[in-house]
Backbone as a chain_set.jsonl record, in Angstrom:
{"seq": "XXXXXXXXXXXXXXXXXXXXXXXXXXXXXXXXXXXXXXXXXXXXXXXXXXXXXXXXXXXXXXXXXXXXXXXXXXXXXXXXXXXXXXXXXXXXXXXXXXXXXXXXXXXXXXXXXXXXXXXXXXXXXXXXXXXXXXXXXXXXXXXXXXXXXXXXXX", "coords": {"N": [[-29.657, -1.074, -11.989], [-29.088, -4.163, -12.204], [-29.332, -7.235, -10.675], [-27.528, -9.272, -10.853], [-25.388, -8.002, -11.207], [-25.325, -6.132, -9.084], [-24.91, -8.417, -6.995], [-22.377, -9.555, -7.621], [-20.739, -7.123, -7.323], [-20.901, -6.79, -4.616], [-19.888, -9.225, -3.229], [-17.792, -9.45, -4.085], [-16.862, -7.059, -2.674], [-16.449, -8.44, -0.403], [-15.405, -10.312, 0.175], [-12.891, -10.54, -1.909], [-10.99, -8.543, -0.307], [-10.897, -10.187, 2.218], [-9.154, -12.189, 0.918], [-7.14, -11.475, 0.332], [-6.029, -10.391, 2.552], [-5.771, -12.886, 3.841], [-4.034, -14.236, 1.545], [-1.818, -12.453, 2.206], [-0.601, -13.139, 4.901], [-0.278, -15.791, 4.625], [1.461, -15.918, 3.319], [3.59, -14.516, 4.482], [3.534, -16.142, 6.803], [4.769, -18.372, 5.452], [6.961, -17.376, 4.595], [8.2, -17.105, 7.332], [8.561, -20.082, 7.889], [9.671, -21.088, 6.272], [12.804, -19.85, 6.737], [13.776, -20.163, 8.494], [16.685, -22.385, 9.835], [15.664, -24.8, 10.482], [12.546, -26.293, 9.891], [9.618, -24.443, 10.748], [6.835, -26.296, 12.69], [4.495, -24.933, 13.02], [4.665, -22.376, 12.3], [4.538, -23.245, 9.13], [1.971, -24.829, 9.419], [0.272, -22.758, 9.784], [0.569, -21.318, 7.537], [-0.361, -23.271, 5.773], [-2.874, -23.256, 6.127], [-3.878, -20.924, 5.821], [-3.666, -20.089, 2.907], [-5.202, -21.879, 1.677], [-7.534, -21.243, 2.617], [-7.455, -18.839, 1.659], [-7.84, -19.62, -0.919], [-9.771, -21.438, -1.391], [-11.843, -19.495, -0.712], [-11.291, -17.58, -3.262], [-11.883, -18.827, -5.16], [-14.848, -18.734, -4.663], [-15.226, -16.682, -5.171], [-14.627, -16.201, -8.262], [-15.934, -18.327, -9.648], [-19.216, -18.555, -9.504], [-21.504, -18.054, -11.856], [-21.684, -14.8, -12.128], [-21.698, -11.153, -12.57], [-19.04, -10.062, -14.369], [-18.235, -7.101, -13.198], [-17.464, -7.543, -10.81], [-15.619, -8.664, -10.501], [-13.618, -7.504, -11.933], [-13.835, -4.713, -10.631], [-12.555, -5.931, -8.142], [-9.894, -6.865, -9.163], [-8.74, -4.316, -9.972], [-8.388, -3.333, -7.811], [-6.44, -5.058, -6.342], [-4.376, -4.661, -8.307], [-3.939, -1.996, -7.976], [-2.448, -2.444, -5.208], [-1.132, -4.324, -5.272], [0.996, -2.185, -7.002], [1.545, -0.489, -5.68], [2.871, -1.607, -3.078], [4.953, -2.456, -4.522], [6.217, 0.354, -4.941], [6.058, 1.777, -2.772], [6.227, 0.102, 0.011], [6.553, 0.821, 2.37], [5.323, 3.074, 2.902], [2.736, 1.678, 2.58], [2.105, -0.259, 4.371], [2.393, 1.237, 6.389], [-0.262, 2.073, 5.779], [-1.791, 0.182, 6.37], [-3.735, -2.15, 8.505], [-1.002, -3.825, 9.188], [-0.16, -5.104, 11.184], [-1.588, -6.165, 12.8], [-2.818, -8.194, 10.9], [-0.467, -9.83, 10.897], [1.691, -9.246, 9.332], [4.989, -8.422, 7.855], [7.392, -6.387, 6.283], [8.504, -7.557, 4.25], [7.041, -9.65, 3.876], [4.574, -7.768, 3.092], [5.334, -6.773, 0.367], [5.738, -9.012, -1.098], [3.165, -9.838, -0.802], [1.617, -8.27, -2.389], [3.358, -8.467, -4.799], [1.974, -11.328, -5.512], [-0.778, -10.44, -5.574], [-0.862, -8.885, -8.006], [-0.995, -11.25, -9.88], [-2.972, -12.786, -9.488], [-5.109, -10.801, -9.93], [-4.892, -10.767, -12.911], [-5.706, -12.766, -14.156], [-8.59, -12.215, -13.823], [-9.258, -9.446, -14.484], [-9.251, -11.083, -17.117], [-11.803, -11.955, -16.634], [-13.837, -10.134, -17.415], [-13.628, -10.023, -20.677], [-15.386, -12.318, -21.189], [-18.186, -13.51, -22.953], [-20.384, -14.928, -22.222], [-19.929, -14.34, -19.26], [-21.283, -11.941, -18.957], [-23.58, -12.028, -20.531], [-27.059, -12.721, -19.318], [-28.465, -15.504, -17.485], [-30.839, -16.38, -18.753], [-30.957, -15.648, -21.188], [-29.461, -16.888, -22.772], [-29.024, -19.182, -25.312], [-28.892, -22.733, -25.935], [-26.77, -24.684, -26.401], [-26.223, -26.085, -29.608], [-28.9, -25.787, -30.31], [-32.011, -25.725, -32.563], [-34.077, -22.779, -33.395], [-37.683, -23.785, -33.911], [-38.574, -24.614, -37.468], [-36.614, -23.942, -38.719], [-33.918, -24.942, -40.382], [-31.029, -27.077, -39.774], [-27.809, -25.793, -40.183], [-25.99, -27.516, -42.517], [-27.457, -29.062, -43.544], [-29.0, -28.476, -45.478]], "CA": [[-28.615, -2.078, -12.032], [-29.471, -5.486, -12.791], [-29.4, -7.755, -9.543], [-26.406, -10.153, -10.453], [-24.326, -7.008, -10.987], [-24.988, -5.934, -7.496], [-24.527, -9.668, -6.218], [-21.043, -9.097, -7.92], [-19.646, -5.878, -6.665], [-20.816, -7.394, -3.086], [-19.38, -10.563, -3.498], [-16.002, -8.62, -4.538], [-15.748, -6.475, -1.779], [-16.473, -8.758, 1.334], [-14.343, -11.449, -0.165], [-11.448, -10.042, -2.443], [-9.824, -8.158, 0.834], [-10.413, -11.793, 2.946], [-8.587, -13.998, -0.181], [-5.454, -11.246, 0.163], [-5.666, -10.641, 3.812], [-5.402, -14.397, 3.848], [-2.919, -14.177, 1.595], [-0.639, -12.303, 3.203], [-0.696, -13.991, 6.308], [0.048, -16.821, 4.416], [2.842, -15.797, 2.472], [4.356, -14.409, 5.79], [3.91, -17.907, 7.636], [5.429, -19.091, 4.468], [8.663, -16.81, 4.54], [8.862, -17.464, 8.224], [8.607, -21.735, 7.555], [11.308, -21.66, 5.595], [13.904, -18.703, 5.806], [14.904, -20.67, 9.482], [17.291, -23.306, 9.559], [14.651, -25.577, 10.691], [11.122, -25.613, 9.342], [8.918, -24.097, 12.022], [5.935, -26.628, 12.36], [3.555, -23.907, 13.24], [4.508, -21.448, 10.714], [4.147, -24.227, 8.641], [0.43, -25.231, 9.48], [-0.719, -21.236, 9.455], [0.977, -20.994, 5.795], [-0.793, -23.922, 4.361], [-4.254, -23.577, 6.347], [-4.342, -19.221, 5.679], [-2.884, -20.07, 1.602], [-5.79, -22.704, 1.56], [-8.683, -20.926, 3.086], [-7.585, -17.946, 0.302], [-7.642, -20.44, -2.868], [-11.12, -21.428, -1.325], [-12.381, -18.111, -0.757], [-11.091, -17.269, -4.532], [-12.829, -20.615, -5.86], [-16.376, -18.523, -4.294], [-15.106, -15.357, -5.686], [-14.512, -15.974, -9.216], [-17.014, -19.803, -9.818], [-20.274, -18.161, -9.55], [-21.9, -16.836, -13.438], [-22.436, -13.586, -12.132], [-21.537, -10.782, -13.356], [-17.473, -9.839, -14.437], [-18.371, -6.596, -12.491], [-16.893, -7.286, -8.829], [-13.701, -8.728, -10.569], [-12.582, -6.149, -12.557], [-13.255, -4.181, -9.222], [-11.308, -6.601, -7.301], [-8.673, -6.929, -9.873], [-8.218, -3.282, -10.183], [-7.935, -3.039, -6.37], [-5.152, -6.173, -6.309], [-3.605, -4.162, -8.823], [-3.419, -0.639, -7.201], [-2.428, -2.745, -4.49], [0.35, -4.342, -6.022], [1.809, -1.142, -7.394], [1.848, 0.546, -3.824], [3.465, -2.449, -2.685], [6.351, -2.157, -5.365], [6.581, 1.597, -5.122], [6.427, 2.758, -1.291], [5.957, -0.688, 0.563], [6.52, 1.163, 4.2], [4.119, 3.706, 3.699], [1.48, 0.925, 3.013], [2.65, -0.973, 5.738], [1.707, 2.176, 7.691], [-1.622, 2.399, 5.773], [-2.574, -1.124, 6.487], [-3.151, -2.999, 9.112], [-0.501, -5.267, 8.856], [0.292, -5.696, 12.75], [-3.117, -6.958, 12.925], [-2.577, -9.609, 9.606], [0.788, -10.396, 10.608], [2.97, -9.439, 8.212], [6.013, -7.453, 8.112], [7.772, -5.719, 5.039], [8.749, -8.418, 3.174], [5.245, -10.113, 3.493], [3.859, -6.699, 2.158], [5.475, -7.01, -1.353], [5.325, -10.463, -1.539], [1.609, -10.333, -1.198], [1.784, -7.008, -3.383], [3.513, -9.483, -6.153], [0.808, -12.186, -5.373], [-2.26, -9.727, -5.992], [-0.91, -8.881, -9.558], [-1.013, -12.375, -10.135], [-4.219, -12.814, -9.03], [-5.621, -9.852, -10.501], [-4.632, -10.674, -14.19], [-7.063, -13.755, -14.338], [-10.253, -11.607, -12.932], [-9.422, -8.408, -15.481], [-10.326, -11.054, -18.77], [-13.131, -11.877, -17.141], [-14.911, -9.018, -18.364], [-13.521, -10.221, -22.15], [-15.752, -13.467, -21.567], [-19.492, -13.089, -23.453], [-20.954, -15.69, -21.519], [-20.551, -13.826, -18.021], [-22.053, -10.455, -19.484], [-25.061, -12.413, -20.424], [-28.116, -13.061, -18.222], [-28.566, -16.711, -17.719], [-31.953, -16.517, -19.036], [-30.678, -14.987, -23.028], [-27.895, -17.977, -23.403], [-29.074, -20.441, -26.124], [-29.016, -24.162, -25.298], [-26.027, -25.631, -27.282], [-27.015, -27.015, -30.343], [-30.267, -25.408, -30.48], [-32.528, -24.449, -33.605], [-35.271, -22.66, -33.771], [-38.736, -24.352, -35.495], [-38.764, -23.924, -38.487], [-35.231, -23.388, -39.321], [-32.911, -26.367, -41.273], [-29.481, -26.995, -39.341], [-26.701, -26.072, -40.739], [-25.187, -28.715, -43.539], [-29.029, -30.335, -43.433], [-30.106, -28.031, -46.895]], "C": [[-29.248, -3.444, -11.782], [-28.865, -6.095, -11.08], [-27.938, -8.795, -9.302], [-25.265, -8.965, -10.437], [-23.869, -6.668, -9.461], [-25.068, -7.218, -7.193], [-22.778, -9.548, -6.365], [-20.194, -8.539, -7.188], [-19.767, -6.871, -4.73], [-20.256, -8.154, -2.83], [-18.103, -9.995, -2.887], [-15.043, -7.713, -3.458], [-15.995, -6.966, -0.575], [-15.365, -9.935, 1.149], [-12.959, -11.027, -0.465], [-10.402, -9.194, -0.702], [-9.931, -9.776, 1.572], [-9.091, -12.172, 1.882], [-7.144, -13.026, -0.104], [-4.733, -10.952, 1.77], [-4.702, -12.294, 4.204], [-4.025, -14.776, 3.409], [-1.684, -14.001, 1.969], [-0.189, -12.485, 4.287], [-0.262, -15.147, 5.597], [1.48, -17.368, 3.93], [3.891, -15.404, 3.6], [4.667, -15.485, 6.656], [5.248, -18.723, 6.738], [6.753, -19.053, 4.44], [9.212, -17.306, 5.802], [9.532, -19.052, 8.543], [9.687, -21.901, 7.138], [12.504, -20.607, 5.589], [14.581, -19.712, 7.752], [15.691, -21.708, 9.279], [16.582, -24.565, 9.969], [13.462, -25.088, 10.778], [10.745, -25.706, 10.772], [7.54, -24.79, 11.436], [4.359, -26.007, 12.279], [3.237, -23.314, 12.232], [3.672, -22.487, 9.526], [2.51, -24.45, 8.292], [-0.016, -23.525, 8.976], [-0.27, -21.088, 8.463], [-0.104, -22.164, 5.017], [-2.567, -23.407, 5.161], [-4.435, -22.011, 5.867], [-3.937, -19.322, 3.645], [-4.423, -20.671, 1.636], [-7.599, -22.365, 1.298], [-8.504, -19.352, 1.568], [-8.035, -18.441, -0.78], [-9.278, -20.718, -2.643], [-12.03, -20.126, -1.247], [-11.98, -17.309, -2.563], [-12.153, -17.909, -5.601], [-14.464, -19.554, -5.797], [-16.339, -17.114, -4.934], [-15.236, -15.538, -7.244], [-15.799, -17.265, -10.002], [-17.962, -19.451, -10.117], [-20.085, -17.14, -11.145], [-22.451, -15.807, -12.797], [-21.859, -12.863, -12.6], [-20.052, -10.158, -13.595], [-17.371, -8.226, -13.29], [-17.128, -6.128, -11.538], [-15.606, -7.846, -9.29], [-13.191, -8.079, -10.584], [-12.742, -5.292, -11.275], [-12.537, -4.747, -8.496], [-9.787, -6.462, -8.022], [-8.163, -5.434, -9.801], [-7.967, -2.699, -8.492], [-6.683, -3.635, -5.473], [-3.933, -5.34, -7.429], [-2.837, -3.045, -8.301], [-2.245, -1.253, -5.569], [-0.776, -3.058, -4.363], [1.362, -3.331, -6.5], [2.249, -0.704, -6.251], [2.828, -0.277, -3.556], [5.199, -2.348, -3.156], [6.816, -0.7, -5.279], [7.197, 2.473, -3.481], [5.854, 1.394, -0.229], [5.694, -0.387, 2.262], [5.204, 2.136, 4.324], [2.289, 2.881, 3.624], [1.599, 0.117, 3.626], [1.792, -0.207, 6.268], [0.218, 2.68, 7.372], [-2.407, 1.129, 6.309], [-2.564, -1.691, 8.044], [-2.503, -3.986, 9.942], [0.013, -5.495, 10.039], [-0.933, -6.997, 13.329], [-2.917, -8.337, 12.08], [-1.484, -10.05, 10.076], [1.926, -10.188, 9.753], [3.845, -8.088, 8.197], [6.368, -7.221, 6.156], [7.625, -6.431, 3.872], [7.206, -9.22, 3.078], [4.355, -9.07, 2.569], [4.345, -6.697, 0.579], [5.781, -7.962, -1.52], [3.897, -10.638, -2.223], [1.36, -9.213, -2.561], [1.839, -7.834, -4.753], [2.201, -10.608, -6.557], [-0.588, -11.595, -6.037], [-2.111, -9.171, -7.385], [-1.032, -10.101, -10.397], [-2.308, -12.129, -10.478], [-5.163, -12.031, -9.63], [-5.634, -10.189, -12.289], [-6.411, -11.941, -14.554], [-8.474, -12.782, -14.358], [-10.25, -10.174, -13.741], [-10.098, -9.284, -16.58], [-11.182, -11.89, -18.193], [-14.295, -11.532, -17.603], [-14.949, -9.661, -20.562], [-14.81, -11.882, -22.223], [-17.473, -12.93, -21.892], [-20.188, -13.676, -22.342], [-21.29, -15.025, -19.876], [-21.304, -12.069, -18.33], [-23.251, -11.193, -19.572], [-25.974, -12.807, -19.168], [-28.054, -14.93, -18.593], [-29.69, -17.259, -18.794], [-31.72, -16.115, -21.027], [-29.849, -15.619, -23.286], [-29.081, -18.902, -23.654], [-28.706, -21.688, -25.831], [-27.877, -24.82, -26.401], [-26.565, -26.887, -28.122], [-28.791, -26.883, -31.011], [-30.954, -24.902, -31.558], [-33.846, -24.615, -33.447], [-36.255, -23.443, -34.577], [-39.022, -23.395, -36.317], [-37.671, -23.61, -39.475], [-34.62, -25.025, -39.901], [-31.901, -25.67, -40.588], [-28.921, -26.955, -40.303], [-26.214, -27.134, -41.293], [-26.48, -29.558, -43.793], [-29.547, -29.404, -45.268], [-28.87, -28.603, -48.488]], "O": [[-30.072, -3.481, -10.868], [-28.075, -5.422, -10.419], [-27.391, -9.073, -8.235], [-24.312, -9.056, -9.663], [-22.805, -6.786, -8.853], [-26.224, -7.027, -6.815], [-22.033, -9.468, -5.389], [-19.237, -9.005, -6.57], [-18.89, -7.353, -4.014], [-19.782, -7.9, -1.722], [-17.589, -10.031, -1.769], [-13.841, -7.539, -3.254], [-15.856, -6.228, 0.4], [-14.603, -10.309, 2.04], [-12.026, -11.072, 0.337], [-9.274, -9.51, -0.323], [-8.96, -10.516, 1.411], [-8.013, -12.432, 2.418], [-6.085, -13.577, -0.403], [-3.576, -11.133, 2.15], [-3.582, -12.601, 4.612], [-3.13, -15.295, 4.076], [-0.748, -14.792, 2.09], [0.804, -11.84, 4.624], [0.468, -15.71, 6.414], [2.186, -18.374, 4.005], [4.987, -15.963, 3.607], [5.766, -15.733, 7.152], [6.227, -19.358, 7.129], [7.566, -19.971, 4.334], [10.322, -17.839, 5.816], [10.569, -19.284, 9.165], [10.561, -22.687, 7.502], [13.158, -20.472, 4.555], [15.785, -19.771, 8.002], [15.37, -22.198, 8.196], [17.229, -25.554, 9.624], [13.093, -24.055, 11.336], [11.135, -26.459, 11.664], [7.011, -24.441, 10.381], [3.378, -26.456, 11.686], [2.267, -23.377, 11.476], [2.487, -22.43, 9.198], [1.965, -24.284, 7.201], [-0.555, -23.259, 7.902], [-1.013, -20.205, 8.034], [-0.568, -21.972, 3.893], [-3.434, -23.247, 4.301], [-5.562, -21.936, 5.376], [-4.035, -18.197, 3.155], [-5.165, -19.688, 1.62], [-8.457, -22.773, 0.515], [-9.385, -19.069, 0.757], [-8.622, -17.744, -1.608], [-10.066, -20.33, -3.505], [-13.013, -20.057, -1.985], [-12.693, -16.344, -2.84], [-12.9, -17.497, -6.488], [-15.194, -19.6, -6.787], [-17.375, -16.495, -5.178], [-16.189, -14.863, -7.633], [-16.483, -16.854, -10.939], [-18.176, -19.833, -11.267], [-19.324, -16.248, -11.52], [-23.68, -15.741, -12.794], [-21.085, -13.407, -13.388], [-19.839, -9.5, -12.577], [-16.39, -8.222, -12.545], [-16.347, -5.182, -11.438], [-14.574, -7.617, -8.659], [-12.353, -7.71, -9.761], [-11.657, -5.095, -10.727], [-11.643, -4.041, -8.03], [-8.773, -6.029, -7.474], [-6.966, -5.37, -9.522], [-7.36, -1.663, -8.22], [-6.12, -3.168, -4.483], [-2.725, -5.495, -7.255], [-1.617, -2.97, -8.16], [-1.436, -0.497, -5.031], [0.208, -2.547, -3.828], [2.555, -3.619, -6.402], [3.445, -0.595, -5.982], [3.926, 0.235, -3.773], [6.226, -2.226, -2.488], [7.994, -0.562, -5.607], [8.108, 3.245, -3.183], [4.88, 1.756, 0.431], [5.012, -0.994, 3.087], [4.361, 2.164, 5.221], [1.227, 3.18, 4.169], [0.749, -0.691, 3.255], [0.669, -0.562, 6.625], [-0.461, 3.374, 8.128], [-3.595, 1.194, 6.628], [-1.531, -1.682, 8.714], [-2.917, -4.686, 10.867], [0.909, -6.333, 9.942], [-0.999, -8.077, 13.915], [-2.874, -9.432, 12.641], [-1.329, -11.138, 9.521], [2.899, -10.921, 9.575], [3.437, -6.96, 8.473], [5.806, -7.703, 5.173], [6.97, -6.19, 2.857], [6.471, -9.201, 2.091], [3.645, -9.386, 1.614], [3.499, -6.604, -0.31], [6.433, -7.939, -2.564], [3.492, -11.12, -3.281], [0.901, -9.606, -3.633], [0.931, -7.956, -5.576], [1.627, -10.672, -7.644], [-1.298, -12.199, -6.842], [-3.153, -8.959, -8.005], [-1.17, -9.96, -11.613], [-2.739, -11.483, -11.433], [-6.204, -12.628, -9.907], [-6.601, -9.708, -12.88], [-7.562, -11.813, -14.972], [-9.31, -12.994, -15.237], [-11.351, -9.627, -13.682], [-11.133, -8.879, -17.11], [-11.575, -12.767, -18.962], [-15.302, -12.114, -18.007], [-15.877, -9.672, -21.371], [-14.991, -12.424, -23.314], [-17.977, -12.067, -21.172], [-20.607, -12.908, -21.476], [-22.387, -15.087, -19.319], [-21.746, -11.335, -17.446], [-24.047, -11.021, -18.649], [-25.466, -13.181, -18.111], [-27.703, -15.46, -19.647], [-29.552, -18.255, -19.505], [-32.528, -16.472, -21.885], [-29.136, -15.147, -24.172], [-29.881, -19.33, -22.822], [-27.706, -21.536, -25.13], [-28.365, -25.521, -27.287], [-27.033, -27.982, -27.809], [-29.501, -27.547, -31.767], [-30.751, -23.71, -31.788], [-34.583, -25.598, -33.369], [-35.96, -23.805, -35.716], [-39.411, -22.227, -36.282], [-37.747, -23.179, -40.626], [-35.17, -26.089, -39.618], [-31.68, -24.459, -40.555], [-29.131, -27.682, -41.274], [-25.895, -27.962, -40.439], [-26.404, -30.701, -44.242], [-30.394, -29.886, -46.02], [-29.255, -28.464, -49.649]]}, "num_chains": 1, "name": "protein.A"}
């Protein structure tokens, strides 16, 4: 296995659980901020600084040309994730957890919804050529071989 592959998968699985942990802690601050009749300034702060620190932790997850790899594992783990979420939300409550993260029911298929989101982006990055390639076998835009006549030049 090629070295950015494994940079990938690693990447994918020390990060991708942070960026939904995060999430859902965030999305829970979020519900709590606003479902009172006055915004809670607390909630408040831990919704935008735990939402924030995810989008940055995403930014380091998906930015780097390495290899589509550790997405599609992430994505397909945001996915499974998501389904559970929509299907039996209590008993992954009781697999997770979520006493520890903070989050109660409704945080769990919130974030559930959130990680299918999330997940869709990071499945087509496998469809992109450019991250399959090595850095070192991508052509220089614009580039011809000596010896060759550009295009529209004969």
């Amino acid at each position: 296995m090629r070295v950015r592959h494994f940079g990938s998968l690693l990447l994918a699985l020390v990060i991708a659980p942070l960026v939904l942990a995060l999430t859902g802690r965030g999305v829970g601050a979020f519900l709590d901020a606003t479902s009172a009749r006055l915004t809670d300034p607390l909630a408040t702060v831990t919704a935008v600084a735990a939402l924030s620190l995810a989008g940055m932790l995403l930014g380091l997850l998906v930015m780097p040309r390495f290899s589509p790899l550790g997405l599609v594992l992430a994505a397909i783990g945001y996915l499974t994730f998501g389904a559970w979420a929509m299907i039996d939300p209590d008993r992954l409550a009781a697999a997770t957890p979520v006493r520890l993260l903070g989050w109660d029911r409704t945080a769990v298929a919130a974030t559930g919804a959130v990680a299918v989101v999330l997940a869709i982006p990071m499945l087509l990055s496998m469809f992109s050529l450019q991250r399959w390639r090595h850095p070192r076998d991508r052509v220089p835009a614009g580039y011809v071989p000596a010896g060759q006549v550009p295009a529209g030049y004969v």
